[in-house]
Amino acid sequence: MLITGFPAQAFGTNCYVVAAGPGEQCVVVDPGIGVLDQLDQVLAEHRLHPAAVLLTHGHVDHTFSVAPVCGARGITAYVHPGDRELLADPAKGLSAELAAMFGGRLPYSEPDDVAELTDGATLVLAGLEITVDHAPGHTGGSVLFRLPGAGSPWEAEQVCLSGDVLFAGSIGRTDLPGGSMPTMLTSLRDKVLPLADDTVVLPGHGPATTIGRERMSNPYLQEVARAAAPHLHEAAGGCTAAPARRTGL
């Protein structure tokens, strides 16, 4: 399996390309701001042909280039219905300050063909089987994409593209429209903590990590785990989670 990625020109958003191997069809995950040239280079280098675009959520730093990527190839964009409206109007997911930073107007259009993701569904695309986990909290429509990791660069049992749900050492912010810290903690408890320790996590910003590493060092996962076992929490004297990173939107 071939998995490669690179940061976008703005906000360091990771754009990923996933394929069964070189010369095959592929899926593009989270094409953000200013990624078109580098994406074309990656596709040419590995002789890949995009079959679909997958969106971990609807924030514009992850979706900015989805319309041109899809439109140039006549392919479908997949997004959870909780974030569908952000494709047509990404300003709905921004604070007033962020909207002003973009000049109050976004040169943006929704892709012609959009399909909605369902929690627990398995997508069969480009020779891959990709499981969708709805994990709201960062946005109402945030999802995880999981697929078997055998043959990947890590030879892991499983790879998880986590978007802005989980980062190395932190989680995505929850203070923008559609965000909720209680909902995020529930997603961490129900969707992230049950994953196997050797699951490789490819986040929306920053470096790759593993569930095992995050279980041991991520203050948010530690807080969720302790909340599930109150006697351990009391023995440890409690835990106050560190502030969420503000790497992206």
Short mmCIF file of C-alpha atoms in Angstrom, two decimals:
data_model
loop_
_atom_site.label_atom_id
_atom_site.label_comp_id
_atom_site.label_asym_id
_atom_site.label_seq_id
_atom_site.Cartn_x
_atom_site.Cartn_y
_atom_site.Cartn_z
CA MET A 1 0.00 0.00 0.00
CA LEU A 2 1.15 3.51 -0.77
CA ILE A 3 0.46 6.36 1.66
CA THR A 4 2.13 9.70 1.24
CA GLY A 5 1.37 13.18 2.48
CA PHE A 6 2.56 16.76 2.56
CA PRO A 7 1.59 19.99 4.39
CA ALA A 8 -0.51 22.62 2.64
CA GLN A 9 0.80 26.13 2.13
CA ALA A 10 -1.45 27.50 4.89
CA PHE A 11 -2.03 26.20 8.43
CA GLY A 12 0.24 23.18 7.86
CA THR A 13 -2.78 21.02 6.98
CA ASN A 14 -1.69 17.54 5.95
CA CYS A 15 -2.97 16.40 2.55
CA TYR A 16 -2.70 12.63 2.11
CA VAL A 17 -2.76 10.38 -0.93
CA VAL A 18 -3.61 6.72 -0.38
CA ALA A 19 -3.45 3.93 -2.97
CA ALA A 20 -3.11 0.17 -3.16
CA GLY A 21 0.22 0.77 -4.90
CA PRO A 22 2.04 2.83 -7.54
CA GLY A 23 0.29 3.13 -10.87
CA GLU A 24 -3.13 2.54 -9.30
CA GLN A 25 -6.18 4.60 -8.49
CA CYS A 26 -5.99 6.57 -5.24
CA VAL A 27 -7.99 8.66 -2.82
CA VAL A 28 -6.98 12.19 -1.84
CA VAL A 29 -7.67 13.17 1.76
CA ASP A 30 -8.11 16.80 2.84
CA PRO A 31 -6.78 18.90 -0.06
CA GLY A 32 -6.23 22.24 1.67
CA ILE A 33 -4.94 25.65 0.68
CA GLY A 34 -2.34 25.83 -2.09
CA VAL A 35 -1.89 22.09 -2.59
CA LEU A 36 -2.65 21.70 -6.30
CA ASP A 37 0.88 21.87 -7.70
CA GLN A 38 2.39 19.57 -5.08
CA LEU A 39 -0.51 17.16 -5.37
CA ASP A 40 0.00 16.96 -9.13
CA GLN A 41 3.68 16.21 -8.52
CA VAL A 42 2.87 13.39 -6.10
CA LEU A 43 0.32 11.90 -8.50
CA ALA A 44 2.79 12.05 -11.41
CA GLU A 45 5.66 10.63 -9.36
CA HIS A 46 3.66 7.57 -8.35
CA ARG A 47 1.54 7.37 -11.54
CA LEU A 48 -1.66 7.64 -9.53
CA HIS A 49 -5.19 8.39 -10.68
CA PRO A 50 -7.58 9.95 -8.11
CA ALA A 51 -10.89 8.14 -7.73
CA ALA A 52 -12.35 10.26 -4.91
CA VAL A 53 -11.63 12.95 -2.34
CA LEU A 54 -12.28 12.17 1.33
CA LEU A 55 -12.79 14.98 3.83
CA THR A 56 -12.21 14.43 7.53
CA HIS A 57 -14.30 17.54 8.22
CA GLY A 58 -15.52 20.74 6.63
CA HIS A 59 -13.07 23.42 7.80
CA VAL A 60 -11.71 25.41 4.90
CA ASP A 61 -8.07 24.61 5.67
CA HIS A 62 -8.95 20.99 4.82
CA THR A 63 -11.39 21.59 1.96
CA PHE A 64 -10.15 24.66 0.08
CA SER A 65 -8.96 22.76 -3.01
CA VAL A 66 -11.65 20.06 -3.09
CA ALA A 67 -13.66 21.62 -5.93
CA PRO A 68 -10.73 21.98 -8.36
CA VAL A 69 -9.34 18.53 -7.49
CA CYS A 70 -12.74 16.91 -8.06
CA GLY A 71 -13.74 19.09 -10.99
CA ALA A 72 -10.60 18.46 -13.00
CA ARG A 73 -11.17 14.69 -12.81
CA GLY A 74 -14.94 14.33 -12.51
CA ILE A 75 -14.72 12.57 -9.13
CA THR A 76 -16.81 12.61 -5.97
CA ALA A 77 -16.10 14.37 -2.67
CA TYR A 78 -17.13 12.53 0.48
CA VAL A 79 -18.09 14.45 3.64
CA HIS A 80 -20.23 13.76 6.71
CA PRO A 81 -23.66 15.43 6.55
CA GLY A 82 -22.88 17.27 9.77
CA ASP A 83 -20.37 19.37 7.82
CA ARG A 84 -22.02 19.35 4.39
CA GLU A 85 -23.11 22.99 4.66
CA LEU A 86 -19.48 24.06 5.17
CA LEU A 87 -18.68 22.99 1.62
CA ALA A 88 -21.09 25.57 0.25
CA ASP A 89 -20.33 28.22 2.87
CA PRO A 90 -17.08 27.58 4.79
CA ALA A 91 -17.46 30.85 6.70
CA LYS A 92 -20.10 29.09 8.82
CA GLY A 93 -17.29 27.13 10.46
CA LEU A 94 -15.15 30.17 11.27
CA SER A 95 -15.05 32.66 14.10
CA ALA A 96 -15.54 36.34 13.25
CA GLU A 97 -11.79 36.86 13.64
CA LEU A 98 -10.89 34.03 11.24
CA ALA A 99 -13.49 35.16 8.73
CA ALA A 100 -11.94 38.63 8.82
CA MET A 101 -8.50 37.10 8.25
CA PHE A 102 -9.83 35.62 5.02
CA GLY A 103 -11.06 39.08 4.04
CA GLY A 104 -14.68 38.35 4.84
CA ARG A 105 -15.19 36.48 1.55
CA LEU A 106 -13.88 33.09 0.46
CA PRO A 107 -13.27 32.32 -3.24
CA TYR A 108 -14.90 28.94 -2.92
CA SER A 109 -17.43 26.66 -4.59
CA GLU A 110 -18.93 23.31 -3.64
CA PRO A 111 -17.87 20.30 -5.74
CA ASP A 112 -20.37 19.18 -8.37
CA ASP A 113 -20.65 15.67 -6.92
CA VAL A 114 -20.83 15.25 -3.13
CA ALA A 115 -21.61 12.02 -1.27
CA GLU A 116 -22.37 11.88 2.44
CA LEU A 117 -20.53 9.64 4.88
CA THR A 118 -22.27 7.39 7.40
CA ASP A 119 -20.90 6.30 10.76
CA GLY A 120 -19.63 2.72 10.60
CA ALA A 121 -19.81 2.52 6.81
CA THR A 122 -17.08 0.85 4.78
CA LEU A 123 -16.14 2.64 1.58
CA VAL A 124 -14.68 0.54 -1.24
CA LEU A 125 -12.68 3.01 -3.31
CA ALA A 126 -9.53 2.68 -5.43
CA GLY A 127 -9.08 -0.93 -4.33
CA LEU A 128 -9.16 0.11 -0.66
CA GLU A 129 -11.61 -0.67 2.14
CA ILE A 130 -11.97 2.39 4.35
CA THR A 131 -14.06 2.43 7.53
CA VAL A 132 -15.74 5.66 8.58
CA ASP A 133 -16.10 6.61 12.26
CA HIS A 134 -18.16 9.70 13.05
CA ALA A 135 -16.19 11.50 15.79
CA PRO A 136 -17.75 14.95 16.39
CA GLY A 137 -16.35 17.56 18.73
CA HIS A 138 -13.94 19.54 16.58
CA THR A 139 -16.86 19.98 14.19
CA GLY A 140 -20.25 18.35 14.07
CA GLY A 141 -19.24 16.24 11.08
CA SER A 142 -15.68 15.24 11.94
CA VAL A 143 -14.78 11.65 11.04
CA LEU A 144 -11.91 9.19 11.30
CA PHE A 145 -10.92 7.09 8.29
CA ARG A 146 -9.49 3.67 9.15
CA LEU A 147 -7.96 1.12 6.81
CA PRO A 148 -5.77 -1.98 7.12
CA GLY A 149 -2.11 -1.06 7.45
CA ALA A 150 -0.50 -4.21 6.08
CA GLY A 151 1.80 -3.21 3.26
CA SER A 152 1.90 0.41 4.43
CA PRO A 153 5.24 2.08 5.24
CA TRP A 154 4.63 1.18 8.92
CA GLU A 155 3.46 -2.43 8.38
CA ALA A 156 0.82 -1.72 11.01
CA GLU A 157 -2.38 -3.65 11.59
CA GLN A 158 -4.34 -0.45 11.04
CA VAL A 159 -3.89 3.15 9.88
CA CYS A 160 -6.19 5.92 11.06
CA LEU A 161 -6.47 9.29 9.30
CA SER A 162 -7.68 11.32 12.24
CA GLY A 163 -8.20 14.79 10.80
CA ASP A 164 -8.38 17.27 13.66
CA VAL A 165 -9.81 14.82 16.18
CA LEU A 166 -6.41 13.63 17.41
CA PHE A 167 -2.91 15.09 17.05
CA ALA A 168 0.42 13.92 18.40
CA GLY A 169 0.19 15.16 22.00
CA SER A 170 -3.09 17.02 21.67
CA ILE A 171 -6.50 17.31 19.99
CA GLY A 172 -8.26 19.75 17.71
CA ARG A 173 -9.76 22.96 19.01
CA THR A 174 -13.42 22.98 20.04
CA ASP A 175 -14.13 26.70 20.27
CA LEU A 176 -15.29 27.31 16.68
CA PRO A 177 -18.92 27.02 15.49
CA GLY A 178 -20.00 23.39 15.69
CA GLY A 179 -17.28 22.51 18.19
CA SER A 180 -17.92 21.03 21.64
CA MET A 181 -15.42 19.85 24.23
CA PRO A 182 -17.86 17.43 25.96
CA THR A 183 -18.69 15.93 22.57
CA MET A 184 -14.99 15.71 21.69
CA LEU A 185 -14.25 13.85 24.92
CA THR A 186 -17.04 11.41 24.14
CA SER A 187 -15.55 10.80 20.69
CA LEU A 188 -12.13 10.22 22.23
CA ARG A 189 -13.64 7.74 24.67
CA ASP A 190 -15.84 5.86 22.20
CA LYS A 191 -13.93 6.09 18.92
CA VAL A 192 -10.24 6.64 19.72
CA LEU A 193 -9.46 4.82 22.96
CA PRO A 194 -10.78 1.46 21.72
CA LEU A 195 -8.28 1.42 18.84
CA ALA A 196 -5.30 -0.92 19.12
CA ASP A 197 -2.05 0.52 20.45
CA ASP A 198 -0.17 -0.20 17.22
CA THR A 199 -2.66 1.78 15.12
CA VAL A 200 -0.70 4.42 13.19
CA VAL A 201 -2.37 7.83 13.39
CA LEU A 202 -1.98 10.28 10.50
CA PRO A 203 -3.36 13.57 11.83
CA GLY A 204 -4.63 16.65 10.06
CA HIS A 205 -1.69 18.67 11.37
CA GLY A 206 1.74 17.69 12.62
CA PRO A 207 3.62 14.38 12.67
CA ALA A 208 2.35 10.83 12.64
CA THR A 209 1.94 9.00 15.93
CA THR A 210 0.39 5.82 17.31
CA ILE A 211 -2.56 5.17 19.59
CA GLY A 212 -0.24 3.52 22.11
CA ARG A 213 2.00 6.58 22.25
CA GLU A 214 -0.98 8.88 22.67
CA ARG A 215 -2.53 6.65 25.31
CA MET A 216 0.65 7.07 27.36
CA SER A 217 1.34 10.77 26.78
CA ASN A 218 -1.67 12.67 25.44
CA PRO A 219 -3.30 14.53 28.36
CA TYR A 220 -6.75 14.40 26.78
CA LEU A 221 -6.72 10.64 26.30
CA GLN A 222 -5.37 10.24 29.81
CA GLU A 223 -8.20 12.38 31.17
CA VAL A 224 -10.81 10.36 29.30
CA ALA A 225 -9.29 7.08 30.50
CA ARG A 226 -9.23 8.30 34.10
CA ALA A 227 -12.82 9.51 33.88
CA ALA A 228 -13.77 5.97 32.90
CA ALA A 229 -12.00 4.67 36.04
CA PRO A 230 -12.66 7.30 38.78
CA HIS A 231 -10.73 5.43 41.46
CA LEU A 232 -7.57 5.70 39.35
CA HIS A 233 -8.24 9.39 38.77
CA GLU A 234 -8.51 10.06 42.52
CA ALA A 235 -5.37 8.08 43.27
CA ALA A 236 -3.47 10.12 40.71
CA GLY A 237 -4.72 13.38 42.17
CA GLY A 238 -6.71 14.29 39.09
CA CYS A 239 -5.54 15.56 35.73
CA THR A 240 -6.06 18.90 34.07
CA ALA A 241 -5.75 18.68 30.31
CA ALA A 242 -3.37 21.03 28.54
CA PRO A 243 -4.81 23.62 26.15
CA ALA A 244 -5.61 22.32 22.68
CA ARG A 245 -3.16 23.20 19.95
CA ARG A 246 -4.18 25.97 17.61
CA THR A 247 -2.26 24.59 14.64
CA GLY A 248 -5.19 24.71 12.23
CA LEU A 249 -8.79 25.84 12.20
#
